[in-house]
Tab-separated table of C-alpha atoms and ligand atoms in Angstrom:
chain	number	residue	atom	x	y	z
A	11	UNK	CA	10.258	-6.948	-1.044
A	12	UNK	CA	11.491	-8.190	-4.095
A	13	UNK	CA	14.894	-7.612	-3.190
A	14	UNK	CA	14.969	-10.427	-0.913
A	15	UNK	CA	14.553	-12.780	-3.678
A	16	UNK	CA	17.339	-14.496	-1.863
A	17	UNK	CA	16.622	-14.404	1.212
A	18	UNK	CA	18.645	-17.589	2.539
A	19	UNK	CA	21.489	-15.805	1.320
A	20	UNK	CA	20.508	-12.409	2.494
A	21	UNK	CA	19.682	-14.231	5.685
A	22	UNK	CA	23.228	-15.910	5.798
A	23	UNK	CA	25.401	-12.833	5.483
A	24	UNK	CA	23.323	-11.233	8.185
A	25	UNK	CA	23.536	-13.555	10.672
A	26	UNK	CA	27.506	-13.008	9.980
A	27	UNK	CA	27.240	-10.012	10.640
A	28	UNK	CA	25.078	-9.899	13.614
A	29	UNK	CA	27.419	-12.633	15.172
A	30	UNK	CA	30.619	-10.141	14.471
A	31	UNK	CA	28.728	-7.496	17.030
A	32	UNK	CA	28.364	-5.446	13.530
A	33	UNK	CA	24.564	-4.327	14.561
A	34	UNK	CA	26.036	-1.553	15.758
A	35	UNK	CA	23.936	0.855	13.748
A	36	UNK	CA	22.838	2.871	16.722
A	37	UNK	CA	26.479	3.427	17.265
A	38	UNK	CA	26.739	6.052	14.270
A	39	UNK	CA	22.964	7.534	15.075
A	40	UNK	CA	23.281	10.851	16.914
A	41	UNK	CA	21.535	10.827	20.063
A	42	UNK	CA	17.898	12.051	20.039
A	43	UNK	CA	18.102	11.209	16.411
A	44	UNK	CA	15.681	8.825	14.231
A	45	UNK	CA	16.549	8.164	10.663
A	46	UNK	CA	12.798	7.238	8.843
A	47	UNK	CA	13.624	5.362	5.971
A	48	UNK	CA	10.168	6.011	3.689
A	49	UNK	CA	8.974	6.571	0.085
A	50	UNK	CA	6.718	9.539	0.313
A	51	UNK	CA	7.669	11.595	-2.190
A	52	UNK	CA	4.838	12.790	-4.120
A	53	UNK	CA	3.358	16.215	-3.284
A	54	UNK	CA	0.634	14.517	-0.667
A	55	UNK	CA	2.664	12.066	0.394
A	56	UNK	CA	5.659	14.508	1.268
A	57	UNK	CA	3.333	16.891	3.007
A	58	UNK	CA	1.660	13.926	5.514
A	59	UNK	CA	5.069	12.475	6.391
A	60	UNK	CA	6.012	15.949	7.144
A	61	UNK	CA	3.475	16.391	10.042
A	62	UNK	CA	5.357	13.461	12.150
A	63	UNK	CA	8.347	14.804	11.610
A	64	UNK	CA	7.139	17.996	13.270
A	65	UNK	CA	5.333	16.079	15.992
A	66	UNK	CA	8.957	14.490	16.893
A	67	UNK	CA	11.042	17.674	16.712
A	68	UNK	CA	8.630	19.488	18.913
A	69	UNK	CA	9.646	17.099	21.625
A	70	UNK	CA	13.011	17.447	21.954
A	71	UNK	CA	13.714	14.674	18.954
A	72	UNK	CA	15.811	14.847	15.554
A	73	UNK	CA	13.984	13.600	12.223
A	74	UNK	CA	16.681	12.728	9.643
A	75	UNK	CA	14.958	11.932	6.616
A	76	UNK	CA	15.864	8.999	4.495
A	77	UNK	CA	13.482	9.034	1.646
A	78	UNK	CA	13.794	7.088	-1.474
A	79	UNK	CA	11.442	7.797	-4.268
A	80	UNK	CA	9.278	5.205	-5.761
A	81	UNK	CA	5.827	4.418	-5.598
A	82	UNK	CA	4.839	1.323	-3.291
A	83	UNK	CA	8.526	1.180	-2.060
A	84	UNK	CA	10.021	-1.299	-4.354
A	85	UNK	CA	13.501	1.304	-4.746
A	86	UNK	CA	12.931	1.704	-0.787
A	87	UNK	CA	12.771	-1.654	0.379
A	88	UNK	CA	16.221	-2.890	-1.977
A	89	UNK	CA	17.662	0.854	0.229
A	90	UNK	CA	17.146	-0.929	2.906
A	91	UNK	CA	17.995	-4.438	2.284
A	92	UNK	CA	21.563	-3.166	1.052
A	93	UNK	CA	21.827	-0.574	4.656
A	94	UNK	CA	20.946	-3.759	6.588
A	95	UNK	CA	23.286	-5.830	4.604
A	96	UNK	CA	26.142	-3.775	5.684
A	97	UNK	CA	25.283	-3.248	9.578
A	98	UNK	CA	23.934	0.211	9.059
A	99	UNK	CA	20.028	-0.207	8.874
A	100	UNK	CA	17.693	3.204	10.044
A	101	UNK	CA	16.239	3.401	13.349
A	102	UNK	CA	12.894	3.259	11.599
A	103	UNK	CA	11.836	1.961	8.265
A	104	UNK	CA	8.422	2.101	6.439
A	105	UNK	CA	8.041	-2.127	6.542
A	106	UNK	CA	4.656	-3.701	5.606
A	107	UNK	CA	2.479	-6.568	5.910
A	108	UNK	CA	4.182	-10.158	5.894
A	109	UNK	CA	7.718	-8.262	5.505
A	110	UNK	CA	7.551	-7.498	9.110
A	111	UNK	CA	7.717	-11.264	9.700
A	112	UNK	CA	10.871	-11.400	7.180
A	113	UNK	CA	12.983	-8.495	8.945
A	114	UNK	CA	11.620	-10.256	12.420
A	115	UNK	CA	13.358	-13.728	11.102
A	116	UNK	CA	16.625	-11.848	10.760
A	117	UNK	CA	16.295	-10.904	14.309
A	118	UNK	CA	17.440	-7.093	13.531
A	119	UNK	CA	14.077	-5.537	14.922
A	120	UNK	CA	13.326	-3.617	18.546
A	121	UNK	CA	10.857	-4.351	20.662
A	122	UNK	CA	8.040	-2.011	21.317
A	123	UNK	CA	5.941	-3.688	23.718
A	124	UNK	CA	6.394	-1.072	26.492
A	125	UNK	CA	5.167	1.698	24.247
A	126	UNK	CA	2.276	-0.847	23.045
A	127	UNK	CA	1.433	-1.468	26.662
A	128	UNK	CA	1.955	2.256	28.319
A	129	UNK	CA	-0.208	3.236	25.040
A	130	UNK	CA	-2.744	0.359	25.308
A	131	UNK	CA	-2.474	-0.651	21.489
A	132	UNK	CA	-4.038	-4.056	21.797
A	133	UNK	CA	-7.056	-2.313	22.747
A	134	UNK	CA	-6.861	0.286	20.143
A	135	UNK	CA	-6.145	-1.679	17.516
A	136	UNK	CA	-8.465	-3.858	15.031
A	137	UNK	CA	-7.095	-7.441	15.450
A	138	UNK	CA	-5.925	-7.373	11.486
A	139	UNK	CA	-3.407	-4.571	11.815
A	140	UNK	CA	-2.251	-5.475	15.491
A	141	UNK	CA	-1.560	-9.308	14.420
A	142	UNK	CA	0.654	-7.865	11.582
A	143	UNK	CA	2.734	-5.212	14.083
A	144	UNK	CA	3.786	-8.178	16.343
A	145	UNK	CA	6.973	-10.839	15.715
A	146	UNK	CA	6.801	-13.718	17.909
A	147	UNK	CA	4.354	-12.172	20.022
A	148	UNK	CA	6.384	-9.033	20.774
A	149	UNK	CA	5.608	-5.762	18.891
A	150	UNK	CA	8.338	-4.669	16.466
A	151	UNK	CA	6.085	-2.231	14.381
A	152	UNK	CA	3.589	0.352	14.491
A	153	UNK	CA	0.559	1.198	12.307
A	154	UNK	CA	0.333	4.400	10.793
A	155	UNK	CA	-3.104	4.515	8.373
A	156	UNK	CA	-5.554	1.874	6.775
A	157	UNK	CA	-5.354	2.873	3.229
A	158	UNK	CA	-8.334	0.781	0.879
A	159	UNK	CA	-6.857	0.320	-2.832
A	160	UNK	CA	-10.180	-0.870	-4.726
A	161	UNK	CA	-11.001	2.886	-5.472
A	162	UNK	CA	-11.977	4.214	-8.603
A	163	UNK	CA	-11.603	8.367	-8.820
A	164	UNK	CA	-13.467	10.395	-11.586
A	165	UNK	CA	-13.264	14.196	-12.650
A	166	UNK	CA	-16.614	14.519	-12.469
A	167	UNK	CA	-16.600	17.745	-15.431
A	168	UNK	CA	-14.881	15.502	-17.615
A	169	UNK	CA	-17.417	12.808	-17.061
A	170	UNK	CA	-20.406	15.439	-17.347
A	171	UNK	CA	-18.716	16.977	-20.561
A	172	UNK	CA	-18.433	12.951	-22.068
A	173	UNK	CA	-21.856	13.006	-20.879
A	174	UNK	CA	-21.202	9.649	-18.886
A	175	UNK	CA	-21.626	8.273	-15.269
A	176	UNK	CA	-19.613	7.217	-12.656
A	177	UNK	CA	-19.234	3.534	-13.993
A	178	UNK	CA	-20.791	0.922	-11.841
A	179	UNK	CA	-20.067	-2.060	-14.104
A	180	UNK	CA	-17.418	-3.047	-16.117
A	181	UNK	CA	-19.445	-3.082	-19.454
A	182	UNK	CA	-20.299	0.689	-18.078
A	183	UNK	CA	-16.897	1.379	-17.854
A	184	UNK	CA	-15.814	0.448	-21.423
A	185	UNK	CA	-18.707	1.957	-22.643
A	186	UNK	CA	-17.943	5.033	-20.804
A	187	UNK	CA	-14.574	4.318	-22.474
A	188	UNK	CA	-15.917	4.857	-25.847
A	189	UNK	CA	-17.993	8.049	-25.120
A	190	UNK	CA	-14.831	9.929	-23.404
A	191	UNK	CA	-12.439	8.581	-26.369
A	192	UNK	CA	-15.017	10.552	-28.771
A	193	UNK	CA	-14.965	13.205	-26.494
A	194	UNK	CA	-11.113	13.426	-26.475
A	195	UNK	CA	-10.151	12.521	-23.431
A	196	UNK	CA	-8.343	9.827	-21.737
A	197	UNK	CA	-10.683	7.077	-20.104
A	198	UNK	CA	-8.425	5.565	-17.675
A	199	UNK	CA	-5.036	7.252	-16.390
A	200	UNK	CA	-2.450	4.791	-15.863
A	201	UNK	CA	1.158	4.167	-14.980
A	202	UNK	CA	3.162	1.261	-16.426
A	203	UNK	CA	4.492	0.179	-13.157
A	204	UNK	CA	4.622	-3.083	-12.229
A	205	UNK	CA	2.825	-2.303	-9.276
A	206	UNK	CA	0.523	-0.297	-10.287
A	207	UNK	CA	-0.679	-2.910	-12.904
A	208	UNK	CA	-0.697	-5.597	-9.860
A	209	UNK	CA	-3.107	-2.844	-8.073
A	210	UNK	CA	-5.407	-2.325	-11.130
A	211	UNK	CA	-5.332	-6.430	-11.593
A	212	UNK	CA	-6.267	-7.103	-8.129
A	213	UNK	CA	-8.932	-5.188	-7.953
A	214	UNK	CA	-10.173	-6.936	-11.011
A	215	UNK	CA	-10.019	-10.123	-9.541
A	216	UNK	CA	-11.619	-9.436	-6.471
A	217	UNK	CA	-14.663	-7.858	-8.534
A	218	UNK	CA	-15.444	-11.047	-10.617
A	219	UNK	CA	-14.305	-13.641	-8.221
A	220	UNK	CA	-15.264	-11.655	-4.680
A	221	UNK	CA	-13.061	-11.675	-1.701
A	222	UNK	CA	-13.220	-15.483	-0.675
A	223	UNK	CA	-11.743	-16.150	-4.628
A	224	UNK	CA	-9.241	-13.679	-3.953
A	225	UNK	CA	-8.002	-15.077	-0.363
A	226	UNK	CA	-7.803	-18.332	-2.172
A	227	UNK	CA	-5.829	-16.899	-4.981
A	228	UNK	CA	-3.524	-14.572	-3.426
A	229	UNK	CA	-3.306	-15.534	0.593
A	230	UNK	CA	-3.263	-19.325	0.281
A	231	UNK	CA	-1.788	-19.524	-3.389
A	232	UNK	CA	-4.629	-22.066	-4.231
A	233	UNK	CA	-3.346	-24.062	-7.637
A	234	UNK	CA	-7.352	-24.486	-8.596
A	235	UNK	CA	-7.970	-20.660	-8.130
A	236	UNK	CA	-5.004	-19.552	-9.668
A	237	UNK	CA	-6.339	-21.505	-12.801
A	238	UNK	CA	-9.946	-21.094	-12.959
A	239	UNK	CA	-12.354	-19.855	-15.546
A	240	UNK	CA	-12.626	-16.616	-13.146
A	241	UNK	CA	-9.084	-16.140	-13.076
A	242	UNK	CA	-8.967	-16.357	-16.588
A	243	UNK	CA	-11.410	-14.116	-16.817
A	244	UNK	CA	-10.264	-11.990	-14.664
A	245	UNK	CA	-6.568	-11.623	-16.933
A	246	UNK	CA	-9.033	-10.950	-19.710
A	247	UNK	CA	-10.742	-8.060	-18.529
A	248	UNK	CA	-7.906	-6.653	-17.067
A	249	UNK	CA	-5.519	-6.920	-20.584
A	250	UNK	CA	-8.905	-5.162	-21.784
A	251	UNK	CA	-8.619	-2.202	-20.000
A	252	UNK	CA	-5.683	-1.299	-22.176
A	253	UNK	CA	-8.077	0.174	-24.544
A	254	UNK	CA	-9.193	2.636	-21.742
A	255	UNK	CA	-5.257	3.657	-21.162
A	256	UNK	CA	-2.895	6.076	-23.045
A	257	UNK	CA	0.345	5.458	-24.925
A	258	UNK	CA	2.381	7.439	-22.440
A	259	UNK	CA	1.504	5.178	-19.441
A	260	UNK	CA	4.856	3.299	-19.469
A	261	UNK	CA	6.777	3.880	-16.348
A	262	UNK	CA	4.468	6.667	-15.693
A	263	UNK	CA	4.619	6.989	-11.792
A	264	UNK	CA	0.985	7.273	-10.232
A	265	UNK	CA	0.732	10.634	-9.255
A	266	UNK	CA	1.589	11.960	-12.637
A	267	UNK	CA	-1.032	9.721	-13.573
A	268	UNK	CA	-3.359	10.977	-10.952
A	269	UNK	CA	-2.361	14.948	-12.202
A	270	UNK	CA	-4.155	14.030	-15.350
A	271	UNK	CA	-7.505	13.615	-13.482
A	272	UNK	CA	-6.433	16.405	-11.670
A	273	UNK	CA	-5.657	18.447	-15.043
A	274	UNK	CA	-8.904	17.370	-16.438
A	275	UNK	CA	-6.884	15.355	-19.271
A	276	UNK	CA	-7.974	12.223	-17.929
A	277	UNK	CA	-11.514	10.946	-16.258
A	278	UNK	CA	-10.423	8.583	-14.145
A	279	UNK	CA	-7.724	6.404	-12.192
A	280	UNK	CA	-7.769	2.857	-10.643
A	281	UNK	CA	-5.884	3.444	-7.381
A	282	UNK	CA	-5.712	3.246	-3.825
A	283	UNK	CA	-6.952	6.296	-1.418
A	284	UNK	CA	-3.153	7.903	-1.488
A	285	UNK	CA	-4.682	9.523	-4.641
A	286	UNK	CA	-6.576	11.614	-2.358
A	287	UNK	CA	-3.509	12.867	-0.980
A	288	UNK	CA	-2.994	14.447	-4.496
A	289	UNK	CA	-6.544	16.064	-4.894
A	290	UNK	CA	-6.009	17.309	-1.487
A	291	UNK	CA	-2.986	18.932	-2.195
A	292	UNK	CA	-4.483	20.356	-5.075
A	293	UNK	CA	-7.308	22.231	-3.079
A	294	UNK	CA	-10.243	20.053	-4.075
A	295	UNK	CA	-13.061	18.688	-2.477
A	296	UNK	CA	-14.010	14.825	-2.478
A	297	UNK	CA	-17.604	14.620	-3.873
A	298	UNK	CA	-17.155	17.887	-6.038
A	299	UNK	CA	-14.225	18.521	-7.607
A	300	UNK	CA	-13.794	14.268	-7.769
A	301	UNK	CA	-15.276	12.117	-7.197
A	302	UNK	CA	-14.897	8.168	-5.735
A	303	UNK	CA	-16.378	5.100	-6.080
A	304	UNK	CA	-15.346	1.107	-5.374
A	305	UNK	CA	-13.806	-0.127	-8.157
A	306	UNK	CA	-17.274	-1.947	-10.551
A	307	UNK	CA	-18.133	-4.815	-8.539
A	308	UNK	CA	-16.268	-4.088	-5.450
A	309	UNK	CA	-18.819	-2.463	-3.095
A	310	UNK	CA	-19.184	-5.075	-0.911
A	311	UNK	CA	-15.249	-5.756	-0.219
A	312	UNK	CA	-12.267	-3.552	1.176
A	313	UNK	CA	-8.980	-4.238	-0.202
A	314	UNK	CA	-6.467	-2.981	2.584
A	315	UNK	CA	-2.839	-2.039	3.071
A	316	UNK	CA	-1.707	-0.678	5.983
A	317	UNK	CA	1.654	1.370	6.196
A	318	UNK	CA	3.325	0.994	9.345
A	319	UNK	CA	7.117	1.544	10.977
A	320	UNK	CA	9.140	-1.165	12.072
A	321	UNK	CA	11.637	-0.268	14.415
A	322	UNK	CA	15.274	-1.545	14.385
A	323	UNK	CA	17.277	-2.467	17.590
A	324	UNK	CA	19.221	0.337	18.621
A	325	UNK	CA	22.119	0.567	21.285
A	326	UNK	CA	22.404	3.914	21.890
A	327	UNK	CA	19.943	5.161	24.851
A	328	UNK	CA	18.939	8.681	23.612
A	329	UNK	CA	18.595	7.102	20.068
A	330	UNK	CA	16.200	4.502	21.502
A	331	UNK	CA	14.315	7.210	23.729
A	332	UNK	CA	13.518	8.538	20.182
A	333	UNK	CA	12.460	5.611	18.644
A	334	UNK	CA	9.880	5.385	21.250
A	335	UNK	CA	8.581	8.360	21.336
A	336	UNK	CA	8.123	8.310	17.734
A	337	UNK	CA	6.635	5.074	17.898
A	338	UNK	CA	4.278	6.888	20.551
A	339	UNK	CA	3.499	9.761	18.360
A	340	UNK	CA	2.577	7.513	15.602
A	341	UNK	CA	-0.590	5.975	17.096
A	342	UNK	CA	-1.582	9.080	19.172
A	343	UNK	CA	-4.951	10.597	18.065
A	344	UNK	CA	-3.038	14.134	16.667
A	345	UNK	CA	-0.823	12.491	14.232
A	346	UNK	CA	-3.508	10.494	13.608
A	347	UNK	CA	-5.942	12.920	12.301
A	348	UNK	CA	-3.832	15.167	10.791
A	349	UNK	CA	-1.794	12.829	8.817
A	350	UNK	CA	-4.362	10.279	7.709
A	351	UNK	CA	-6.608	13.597	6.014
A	352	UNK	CA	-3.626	14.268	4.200
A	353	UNK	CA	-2.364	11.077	3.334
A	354	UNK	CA	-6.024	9.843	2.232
A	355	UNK	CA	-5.996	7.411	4.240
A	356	UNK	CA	-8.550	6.385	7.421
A	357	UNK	CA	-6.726	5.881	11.370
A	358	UNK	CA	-5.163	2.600	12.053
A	359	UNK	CA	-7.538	2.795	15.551
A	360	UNK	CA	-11.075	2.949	14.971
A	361	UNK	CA	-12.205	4.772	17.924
A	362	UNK	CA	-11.195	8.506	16.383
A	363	UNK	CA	-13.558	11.222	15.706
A	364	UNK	CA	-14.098	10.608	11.729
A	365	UNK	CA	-15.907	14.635	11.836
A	366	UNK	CA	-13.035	16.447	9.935
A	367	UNK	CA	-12.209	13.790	7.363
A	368	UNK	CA	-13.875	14.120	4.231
A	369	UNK	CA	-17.026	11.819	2.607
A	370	UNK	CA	-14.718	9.411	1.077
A	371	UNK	CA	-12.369	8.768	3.642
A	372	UNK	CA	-15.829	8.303	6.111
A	373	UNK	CA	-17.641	5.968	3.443
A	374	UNK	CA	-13.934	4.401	3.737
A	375	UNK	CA	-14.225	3.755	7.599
A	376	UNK	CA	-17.800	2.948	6.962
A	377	UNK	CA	-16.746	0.155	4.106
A	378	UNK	CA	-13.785	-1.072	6.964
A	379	UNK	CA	-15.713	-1.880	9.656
A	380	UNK	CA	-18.903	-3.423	7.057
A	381	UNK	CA	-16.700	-5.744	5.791
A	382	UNK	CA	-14.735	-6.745	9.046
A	383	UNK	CA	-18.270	-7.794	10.136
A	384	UNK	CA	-19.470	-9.375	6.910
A	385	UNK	CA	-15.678	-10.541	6.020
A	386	UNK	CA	-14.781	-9.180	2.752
A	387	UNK	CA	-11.949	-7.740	4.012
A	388	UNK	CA	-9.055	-8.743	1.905
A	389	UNK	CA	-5.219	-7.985	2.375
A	390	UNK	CA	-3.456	-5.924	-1.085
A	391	UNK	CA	-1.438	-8.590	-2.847
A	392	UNK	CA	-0.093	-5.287	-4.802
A	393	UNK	CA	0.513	-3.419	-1.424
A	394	UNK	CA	2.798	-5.840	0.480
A	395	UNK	CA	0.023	-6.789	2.207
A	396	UNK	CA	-0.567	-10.893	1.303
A	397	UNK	CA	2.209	-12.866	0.329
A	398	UNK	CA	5.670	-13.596	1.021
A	399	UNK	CA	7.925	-11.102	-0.968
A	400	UNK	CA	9.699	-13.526	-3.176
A	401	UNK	CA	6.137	-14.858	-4.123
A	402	UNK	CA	5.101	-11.371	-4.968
A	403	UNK	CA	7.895	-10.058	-6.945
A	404	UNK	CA	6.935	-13.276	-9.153
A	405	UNK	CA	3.792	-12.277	-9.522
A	406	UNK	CA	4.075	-8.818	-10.373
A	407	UNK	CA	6.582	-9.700	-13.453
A	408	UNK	CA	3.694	-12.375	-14.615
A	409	UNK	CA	1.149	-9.588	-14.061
A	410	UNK	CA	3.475	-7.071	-15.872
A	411	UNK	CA	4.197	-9.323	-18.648
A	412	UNK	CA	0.834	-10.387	-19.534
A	413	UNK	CA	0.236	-6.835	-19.729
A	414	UNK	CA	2.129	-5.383	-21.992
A	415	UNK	CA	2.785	-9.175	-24.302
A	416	UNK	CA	1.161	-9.445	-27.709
A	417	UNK	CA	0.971	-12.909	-27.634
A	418	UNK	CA	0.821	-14.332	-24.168
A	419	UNK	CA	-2.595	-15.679	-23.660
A	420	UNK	CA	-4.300	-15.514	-20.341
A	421	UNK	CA	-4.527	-19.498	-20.071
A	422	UNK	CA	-0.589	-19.011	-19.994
A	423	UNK	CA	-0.112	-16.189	-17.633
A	424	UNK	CA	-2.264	-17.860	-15.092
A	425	UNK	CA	-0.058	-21.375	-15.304
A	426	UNK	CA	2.881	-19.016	-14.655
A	427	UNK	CA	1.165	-17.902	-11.661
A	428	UNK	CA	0.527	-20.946	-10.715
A	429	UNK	CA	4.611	-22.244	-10.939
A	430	UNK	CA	5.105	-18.936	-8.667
A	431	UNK	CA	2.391	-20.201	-5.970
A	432	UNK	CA	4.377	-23.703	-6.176
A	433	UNK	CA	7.693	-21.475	-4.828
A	434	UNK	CA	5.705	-20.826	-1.749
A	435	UNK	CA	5.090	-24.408	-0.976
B	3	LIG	C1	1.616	2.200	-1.055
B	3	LIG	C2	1.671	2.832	0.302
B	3	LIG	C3	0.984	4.144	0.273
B	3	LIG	C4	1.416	4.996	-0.893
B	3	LIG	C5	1.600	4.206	-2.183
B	3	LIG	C6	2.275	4.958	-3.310
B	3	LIG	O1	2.216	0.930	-1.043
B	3	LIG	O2	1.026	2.001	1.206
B	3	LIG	O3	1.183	4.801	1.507
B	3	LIG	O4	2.544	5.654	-0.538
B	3	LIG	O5	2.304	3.023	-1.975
B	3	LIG	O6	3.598	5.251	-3.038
């Protein structure tokens, strides 16, 4: 959440204006009523968050939407900060990762343990999600999806017409590159995003320096990692990938970059499974009509990024029965199913019947639970999912900046990232 850069002061004027009674948000929230603040937007995205807002009208409840546009909820989460700021927050917000922790500090979330308990989520859950739901031991959030970002999608007729391969390496990909440039096509779709540039980098940096490099570099903020020959490396091959991109990609959002797999203008995207929302939407089939792979050197690993609902206290009764029950619905197996084969993602609870879902999103559960057991399962700096907020909002302008400089070198980028790290300390 880059927005709370300044958190002590953010912090500050909340506690004012908790201590002046203002938390009254409840107060102007219709009974029976949940306002979901959320950044699902795109066409898949829309359509997944639309079957839990069915699920809660058909009992009884009132879904007012509050969704702000944006991909990985930078726009959302300053919404928020600014709604919270002035004693008005939702009665549920989409709140990831470490974040959960921040809005817990403030003391503005609910507690959910009765839900938790009547629903028997400790039991349901894998211990990496659960740990993240709870503030304090108490639950204040709910998971809604495991989503793995170190994919790699490919129109597979563009790649036949190129007469290329899925890539498996990244000297395959390049040379790929090459072969689809010739053929007139687009290698690699893009967006200029900051965060989508942190998601394409990460994944780069867990491929050459493999997921215990990457905890040390982006959960503990190691000084050493953050300046080693593999993260140097690691800058270099991803400023490389340039070549592979287009000159339209600035500020491109992702699923206009994913339509140009889609279209058939581009062969392939770096991005997390919420592509497959898009390809879903678009009536094709995973393994035909595109195809997915772990991003070159990633096989082993699973990158995750879980989306989940934090809950904020409420004083109204009917407005809190809501909460609940949409807190309920979230982790039942229904919603569940029917959202996550949308959305592209896999369940947040393991123990669903994976039948219906398509190959990639089963190779995905597959890929979850292999690397739980061998762990390479590594939390999405890009996604929320790793760092404090200020820390990440660093990184993603030194990630950003590399990226489109002419002239900074990435011996300088990673001592930049290496003064952010020292923030954290
Ligand atoms: C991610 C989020 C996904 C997807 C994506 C693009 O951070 O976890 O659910 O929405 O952003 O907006």
């Amino acid at each position: 959440m880059r927005a709370l850069t300044t958190l002590p002061l953010f912090r500050k004027s909340m506690l004012g204006l908790a201590m002046a009674g203002a938390l009254g948000a409840a107060g102007q929230t219709q009974a029976g009523e949940v306002e979901v603040l959320h950044w699902w937007t795109s066409g898949g995205e829309a359509k997944a968050v639309g079957t839990l807002r069915d699920l809660l009208e058909a009992e009884g409840h009132e879904w007012k939407d509050f969704a702000v546009a944006g991909g990985a909820g930078d726009s959302a989460m300053t919404v928020l900060k600014s709604r919270a700021m002035s004693g008005n927050p939702p009665a549920a917000a989409q709140i990831k990762g470490p974040e959960i922790q921040e809005w817990g500090e403030l003391g503005l979330l609910g507690n959910l343990d009765s839900v938790a308990e009547e629903g028997n989520w400790e039991e349901l859950l894998p211990g990496v999600v659960s740990d993240m739901m709870r503030h304090d031991g108490h639950y204040v959030a709910v998971p809604v999806n495991v989503h793995r970002v170190n994919w790699l999608w490919a129109n597979p007729e563009v790649l036949e017409d190129a007469g290329v391969e899925m890539p498996t390496t990244w000297d395959e990909l390049f040379a790929a590159g090459e072969a689809l440039r010739e053929a007139g096509y687009v290698p690699l779709a893009h967006g200029g995003q900051p965060w989508q540039d942190a998601t394409t980098f990460e994944s780069v940096v867990l491929s050459l320096g493999g997921s215990d490099f990457y905890r040390q570099a982006f959960v503990e903020l190691d000084e050493q990692a953050l300046q080693s020959d593999t993260m140097i490396e690691a800058l270099t091959t991803f400023k490389r990938l340039r070549e592979l991109m287009d000159e339209g990609m600035p500020g491109r959002d992702w699923n206009l970059a994913t339509s140009m797999v889609i279209e058939g203008e581009a062969a392939m995207q770096i991005m997390g499974d919420w592509a497959k929302g898009e390809f879903t939407t678009a009536d094709m089939q995973a393994g035909e009509d595109y195809l997915c792979a772990a991003v070159p050197g990633t096989d082993e690993a699973f990158t995750f990024n879980t989306d989940s609902f934090a809950m904020f206290q409420l004083d109204d009764d009917e407005a809190r029965e809501a909460q609940k029950t949409l807190a309920r619905l979230i982790l039942e197996p229904e919603f569940q199913q029917t959202f996550n084969q949308i959305k592209g993602s896999i369940p947040a609870r393991p123990d669903l019947d994976m039948s219906e879902f398509d190959r990639c999103a089963k190779r995905s559960m597959q890929d979850f639970q292999a690397a739980r057991d061998a762990d390479t399962l590594v939390p999405s700096m890009a996604h929320r999912m790793a760092m404090r907020s200020d820390v990440q909002g660093a990184f993603f302008d030194i990630i950003t900046n590399y990226f489109n400089s002419s002239d900074m070198t990435a011996e300088a980028a990673a001592q930049r990232l290496v003064k952010a790290a020292e923030l954290a300390m």
